[in-house]
Amino acid sequence: MISLFLRDLKLSVRAGGGALIGVLFFMTVVAVVPFAVGPDLNLLSRIGPAILWIGALLASLLGLDRLFQAEREDGSLDLMLMQETPLVLTVLVKCLAHWSASGLPLVIAAPLLGLFMNTSELAIGATMLTLLVGTPAITLIGAAGAAVAVTLPRGGLLVSILVLPLAIPVLIFGVSATYAAVEDPAPFLPPFLILMAITLFFAVIGPLAAAAALRSSSD
Amino acid sequence: MISLFLRDLKLSVRAGGGALIGVLFFMTVVAVVPFAVGPDLNLLSRIGPAILWIGALLASLLGLDRLFQAEREDGSLDLMLMQETPLVLTVLVKCLAHWSASGLPLVIAAPLLGLFMNTSELAIGATMLTLLVGTPAITLIGAAGAAVAVTLPRGGLLVSILVLPLAIPVLIFGVSATYAAVEDPAPFLPPFLILMAITLFFAVIGPLAAAAALRSSSD
Amino acid sequence: MSEQSLAIRKFSDLANPTRFLGLAERLLPWFSGLTALLFAVGLYLCFTTEGDYQQGETVRIMYVHVPAAWLSMMCYTVMALSALGTLVWRHPLADVSARAAAPIGACFTFLALVTGSLWGKPMWGTWWVWDARLTSVFVLFLMYLGLIALNRAMDDPGKAAKVSAILILVGFVNIPIIKFSVEWWNTLHQPASVMRLDGPKIDPEFLRPLLIMAVAFSMLFFTLHIAAMRNEIWRRRVTSMRRQAARNVGAVGTGMEGPNA
Amino acid sequence: MSHAGYVIASYAVAALTVAGLILWVIADGTGRRRELKALEDLGIRRRSAGPSTGEMK
Amino acid sequence: MPICLVVEGLSAKRGEDLIFHDISFVLRAGEALVVTGANGSGKSTLLRVLAGLLAAESGSVRIDGAAAEIGHPRELCHYLGHRNAMKHELTVAENLSFWKSFMGDSPGGAGKDLEDATEAVGLGGISHLPFGYLSAGQQRRMAMAKLLVAFRPVWILDEPTAALDANADRLFAELVTGHLGAGGIVVAATHQPLGLEARELRMTGFAGVGGMV
Amino acid sequence: MPICLVVEGLSAKRGEDLIFHDISFVLRAGEALVVTGANGSGKSTLLRVLAGLLAAESGSVRIDGAAAEIGHPRELCHYLGHRNAMKHELTVAENLSFWKSFMGDSPGGAGKDLEDATEAVGLGGISHLPFGYLSAGQQRRMAMAKLLVAFRPVWILDEPTAALDANADRLFAELVTGHLGAGGIVVAATHQPLGLEARELRMTGFAGVGGMV
Ligand code: HEM
Ligand SMILES: Nc1ncnc2c1ncn2[C@@H]1O[C@H](COP(=O)(O)OP(=O)(O)OP(=O)(O)O)[C@@H](O)[C@H]1O
Ligand SMILES: Nc1ncnc2c1ncn2[C@@H]1O[C@H](COP(=O)(O)OP(=O)(O)OP(=O)(O)O)[C@@H](O)[C@H]1O
Ligand SMILES: [Mg+2]
Ligand SMILES: [Mg+2]
């Protein structure tokens, strides 16, 4: 299992700087926003956390579709399906590797971008925390979509169709927890705990669904 | 040429709803913003057009990377490169088909989303008009990025990164034309005409650059 | 050997990477020594000169910020010249130079951004504003990163060279925007006071360490650039030798003879 | 108002970045040199004999 | 105790159509089966059913006499399909050692180590190269080395010698003979003679019934 | 006037390395050339240069005696590579008719219509199926039908018979003979004998000159 984790990490570093491209995309999206809404710092600092979350969501979605498709195209998936190792475990480890290579860098880059959006220190911390807790959920549920779409030719798009509606709650609770941390009356913990619950829930459901989809889609 | 246009349309309809996903993503982005800025309707209606434009911009990037990559993977690109038909024309037709399948639905969905953002009817009309004129520019310049990235394993994100900076002028003039239509003192026509000029410019530059990149990337 | 390939041979001699390697081997120790020396002097001056009566101690940030900002623009200019070299003269070292410069430029731009922000917080009361100068420097940073990502994603250097050369040249419009943004638009940022047509307008007390640090940073850039170019040449040799190895094994092993032999 | 923290922070960031850059260049260099050595030890020459031609029958 | 691959009344569908129907055979340790037939007659489909990658419509695949309890017969099988299951970005050694540690060995045998395996397919000494640098034929041979690094008693091979030249064909025949000699079982689909002694299953295709020859 | 494919002093690079050097030949109407050689010797590279898909390092490819003015020799060529250039989501008929109308006919001939072409490759009557439902060999045959629906005097074929069964091999030989008989030209790279009369070009390969750097 560790060998799988290491292999996937190696692959994403070696195959064209996966992490770098994800972070760069994130930064570009954030940099585009002031051009549209104007350089008004107050406004920017208000929508800052939301923009960060949208950017992170998009960046983690865009690479996801290759999670199993690459394995399928070169035949590795067939071999993984045949092993004694429970498929659920294989899926989970692949998700972890994917998140470490492309989700974690986003979390780490978030504070820098938060500064650009003139977000307060507290809000930046809250954004980082919610991203840290929330992005794994996107990867995990994305894995299920990627598995469903693995046999489809234009999987990339389909994954998002399947995953986006499921990712919306993550986004909403992530964003509202962040705002709750900043604005006084709203309590931070309830939405944050819900976010954690969603992540844990997806950590179970995502790999299970993905494994089932992979089994049945093999042909 | 018509056969190419029809084939590409058929493909995008048959292979997993390119249109649908773009619209879905667009809706997600728009749906999240109210959570961020709070239920302040004035503010929402103020930033509404900008958010719609950002959403549309990001959504049109989503499918772009497959524009030539799919053709390359199954060898069709080789044959297209060999024909008498000028490559520029082939690229242009492919762009048109892509825009009809995934840009047009965004334009059509925009009014609905505009209502969610409490945008005035006039602003909605202006947004639609500017999107109608502006989104082709994104597809056309995106084609150049897609052609550059055609040989890359993780083309998707890289295309967006290459294209986003070039799309910024489109965004700026699209948004400012929309605002100009709503706020009285600023005249609507100048930015709108500039937007049209940018689109026409990209209609020439994009396919030319894409054709050149495709020729040189063939191996 | 045909005439044409002879011509290719001859032309390539002019830009012989092996000669470059020899040169680099000889230059590098001197360059690194000089850089270290300049930094020692520069840093000493940085901390011994007086603070500004208006800005207090924070003026010392200038000695890092301004050279880093200059270098970030100079590095891009070097890359743009190299890009011209790739496209116009097809000089084989030009592509190596552009590719090696990108990470260095990204680091300097990063430094300018961070030190600028660290200066902005006490001076302007905010880490960041979206004005023309700051935005254009951020765009420069993104362009560096984009070029690095592109180079890493394309494994065939020949193919990456052309594409990135074009991108570099297109992106070069950003450089004058950075330089003159403070004059074209009114921004929070300070207008130029050293690099002006009518001579520097800055107290020599600050000018001395600033200039020495600027020279030190430039030497650092040249040293690193030469070393990175050398690394890049080695990297390409490794790649080419590996392909060769794959082919040789095929030749030595089985299957050298065709079916109809 | 002295703001020493900001000054120290900027020098620290500068030192770290530059040190990282230098270390990376050095490490890259030694790595490539080692790989070249290994390949040369395997007896692979960079420029080998004449180019191949097809032969017609 | 030697193993034994038992196939009983197997039939499989592709989409809506029955591809083959009621195929039964028994392969004992040391026996090989070559599956032949025209294009589209269902060879690949049969192999994928045997490897547990495609659900059978009816019938069963069983392995008797395995050294330990197994969950599913596929766990005792190697499958070499049209694609090589190797990553172009990683070196050959990284690829092989990943599969070696990920797959592990089936009870009753042990995989060779990397050097021996690449040696055995005639490509010793280049395992430090990225897989993508190899030519089509070399890649195929390295995929075969995968059969050696992790031990599985049953090999299921789909057109293993496509893209190989005559010399490599011989080498492959040796590998298979060696595996059979050690008590293994091999099922291979092919268009070309493989140069080994084996029983043959002719697929007659298009809903035809396969007949043992 | 019959056409004539003239290749003079051709050489090509892959990455940094010269793959072949100074290849010259002339093929007249009705002549075929078979390119052979070990794996990685540069067969595919040569064909891609002939098809204008890869720039030659030096030398030229020319077609003399074409019926009309042409911009580039590649416009008179069919290229069948390793990949089939067909979309899995579209039916065979949709695929073929797209290529028929997109490519059009070169002057001096006319393509067959779809039914005749699928008939000619032995798969008449299944053109309503999505291309993805076909087996490997059937897909390859349908890709060959593409050669027939749009007329091109020169065919450039890279391992055309890979994955074909013996029957289809014969059928392919017939197709090629027919094309040659009608005054066409064929260049094919292959590992297996194609069963037709042709001149042979052996690539000796493996002696790449290390280029710059
Ligand atoms: C992140 C924010 C900042 C960025 C990206 C930035 C960028 C730059 C650049 C690119 C230059 C070189 C311009 C040229 O050569 O004309 C420069 C110079 C300079 N910057 Fe900044 N800067 C930032 C913040 C600040 C702050 C907060 C201050 C001080 C309050 C400051 C003071 C200066 C000074 C004094 C110069 C030298 C100008 C001259 O004499 O030519 N900068 N900066
Ligand atoms: N993914 C699929 N979906 C539906 N039908 C399929 C699919 N793959 C193959 N078929 C059909 O199943 C039949 C058997 O195909 P299979 O690939 O098993 O043939 P094969 O004997 O391996 O042929 P070949 O020699 O060409 O490889 C074919 O008629 C084909 O049309
Ligand atoms: N895309 C590529 N980039 C760089 N080098 C390549 C590329 N494709 C092939 N090569 C190299 O060019 C050489 C010739 O390859 P080519 O594909 O022409 O061989 P071939 O004769 O067709 O072999 P095969 O019989 O395996 O098809 C090989 O040594 C290979 O390493
Ligand atoms: Mg098959
Ligand atoms: Mg080949």
Short mmCIF file of N, CA and C and ligand atoms in Angstrom, two decimals, chain A residues 219, chain E residues 14-15 19 38-45 82 159 191 206, chain F residues 132-138 163, ligand 2:
data_model
loop_
_atom_site.label_atom_id
_atom_site.label_comp_id
_atom_site.label_asym_id
_atom_site.label_seq_id
_atom_site.Cartn_x
_atom_site.Cartn_y
_atom_site.Cartn_z
N ASP A 219 -14.73 -3.83 -18.41
CA ASP A 219 -15.23 -4.62 -19.55
C ASP A 219 -14.12 -4.95 -20.54
N ARG E 14 -21.54 -9.64 -24.54
CA ARG E 14 -20.98 -8.30 -24.74
C ARG E 14 -22.14 -7.43 -25.16
N GLY E 15 -22.46 -6.43 -24.40
CA GLY E 15 -23.69 -5.69 -24.70
C GLY E 15 -24.86 -6.65 -24.55
N ILE E 19 -21.56 -13.92 -26.75
CA ILE E 19 -20.35 -14.04 -27.57
C ILE E 19 -19.92 -15.49 -27.67
N ALA E 38 -11.01 -16.28 -35.50
CA ALA E 38 -11.00 -15.09 -36.35
C ALA E 38 -11.17 -13.83 -35.51
N ASN E 39 -10.98 -12.67 -36.13
CA ASN E 39 -11.20 -11.40 -35.44
C ASN E 39 -12.64 -11.32 -34.97
N GLY E 40 -12.81 -10.93 -33.74
CA GLY E 40 -14.16 -10.76 -33.21
C GLY E 40 -14.83 -12.04 -32.79
N SER E 41 -14.06 -13.12 -32.70
CA SER E 41 -14.70 -14.39 -32.35
C SER E 41 -14.82 -14.54 -30.84
N GLY E 42 -14.21 -13.66 -30.06
CA GLY E 42 -14.44 -13.71 -28.62
C GLY E 42 -13.25 -14.17 -27.80
N LYS E 43 -12.07 -14.16 -28.37
CA LYS E 43 -10.89 -14.59 -27.62
C LYS E 43 -10.64 -13.67 -26.43
N SER E 44 -10.56 -12.39 -26.72
CA SER E 44 -10.28 -11.45 -25.62
C SER E 44 -11.37 -11.51 -24.58
N THR E 45 -12.60 -11.66 -25.02
CA THR E 45 -13.70 -11.73 -24.07
C THR E 45 -13.53 -12.92 -23.14
N HIS E 82 -3.67 -6.21 -23.89
CA HIS E 82 -3.04 -5.48 -24.99
C HIS E 82 -2.14 -4.38 -24.46
N GLU E 159 -2.69 -12.04 -26.88
CA GLU E 159 -1.76 -11.70 -27.97
C GLU E 159 -0.42 -11.23 -27.42
N HIS E 191 -2.90 -14.97 -32.75
CA HIS E 191 -3.12 -15.16 -34.18
C HIS E 191 -1.97 -15.92 -34.81
N PHE E 206 -19.16 -15.17 -33.25
CA PHE E 206 -20.51 -14.73 -33.54
C PHE E 206 -21.55 -15.70 -33.02
N GLY F 132 -16.84 1.68 -31.10
CA GLY F 132 -16.28 1.13 -29.87
C GLY F 132 -16.72 -0.29 -29.56
N TYR F 133 -17.78 -0.76 -30.22
CA TYR F 133 -18.26 -2.11 -29.94
C TYR F 133 -17.50 -3.18 -30.71
N LEU F 134 -16.62 -2.78 -31.61
CA LEU F 134 -15.93 -3.78 -32.43
C LEU F 134 -14.71 -4.33 -31.71
N SER F 135 -14.31 -5.54 -32.09
CA SER F 135 -13.09 -6.10 -31.52
C SER F 135 -11.88 -5.46 -32.17
N ALA F 136 -10.71 -5.68 -31.57
CA ALA F 136 -9.49 -5.02 -32.06
C ALA F 136 -9.29 -5.21 -33.56
N GLY F 137 -9.43 -6.45 -34.01
CA GLY F 137 -9.21 -6.73 -35.42
C GLY F 137 -10.26 -6.09 -36.30
N GLN F 138 -11.50 -6.11 -35.85
CA GLN F 138 -12.56 -5.49 -36.64
C GLN F 138 -12.34 -3.99 -36.77
N ALA F 163 -2.77 -7.27 -35.42
CA ALA F 163 -4.06 -7.64 -34.85
C ALA F 163 -5.02 -8.25 -35.87
N1 LIG G 2 -16.71 -3.05 -25.27
C1 LIG G 2 -17.51 -3.79 -26.04
N2 LIG G 2 -18.84 -3.55 -26.04
C2 LIG G 2 -19.67 -4.28 -26.80
N3 LIG G 2 -19.27 -5.27 -27.60
C3 LIG G 2 -17.97 -5.56 -27.65
C4 LIG G 2 -17.02 -4.83 -26.87
N4 LIG G 2 -15.80 -5.34 -27.11
C5 LIG G 2 -15.97 -6.33 -28.02
N5 LIG G 2 -17.27 -6.47 -28.34
C6 LIG G 2 -17.82 -7.47 -29.27
O1 LIG G 2 -17.52 -8.75 -28.76
C7 LIG G 2 -17.11 -9.60 -29.80
C8 LIG G 2 -15.86 -10.34 -29.38
O2 LIG G 2 -14.80 -9.41 -29.23
P1 LIG G 2 -13.37 -9.83 -28.73
O3 LIG G 2 -12.62 -8.59 -28.48
O4 LIG G 2 -13.50 -10.81 -27.65
O5 LIG G 2 -12.82 -10.56 -30.05
P2 LIG G 2 -11.38 -11.18 -30.29
O6 LIG G 2 -11.55 -12.60 -30.58
O7 LIG G 2 -10.46 -10.79 -29.20
O8 LIG G 2 -11.00 -10.43 -31.63
P3 LIG G 2 -9.58 -9.87 -32.10
O9 LIG G 2 -8.88 -11.00 -32.75
O10 LIG G 2 -9.97 -8.83 -33.09
O11 LIG G 2 -8.89 -9.32 -30.90
C9 LIG G 2 -16.93 -8.76 -31.03
O12 LIG G 2 -17.90 -9.16 -31.96
C10 LIG G 2 -17.18 -7.35 -30.60
O13 LIG G 2 -18.06 -6.72 -31.50
#
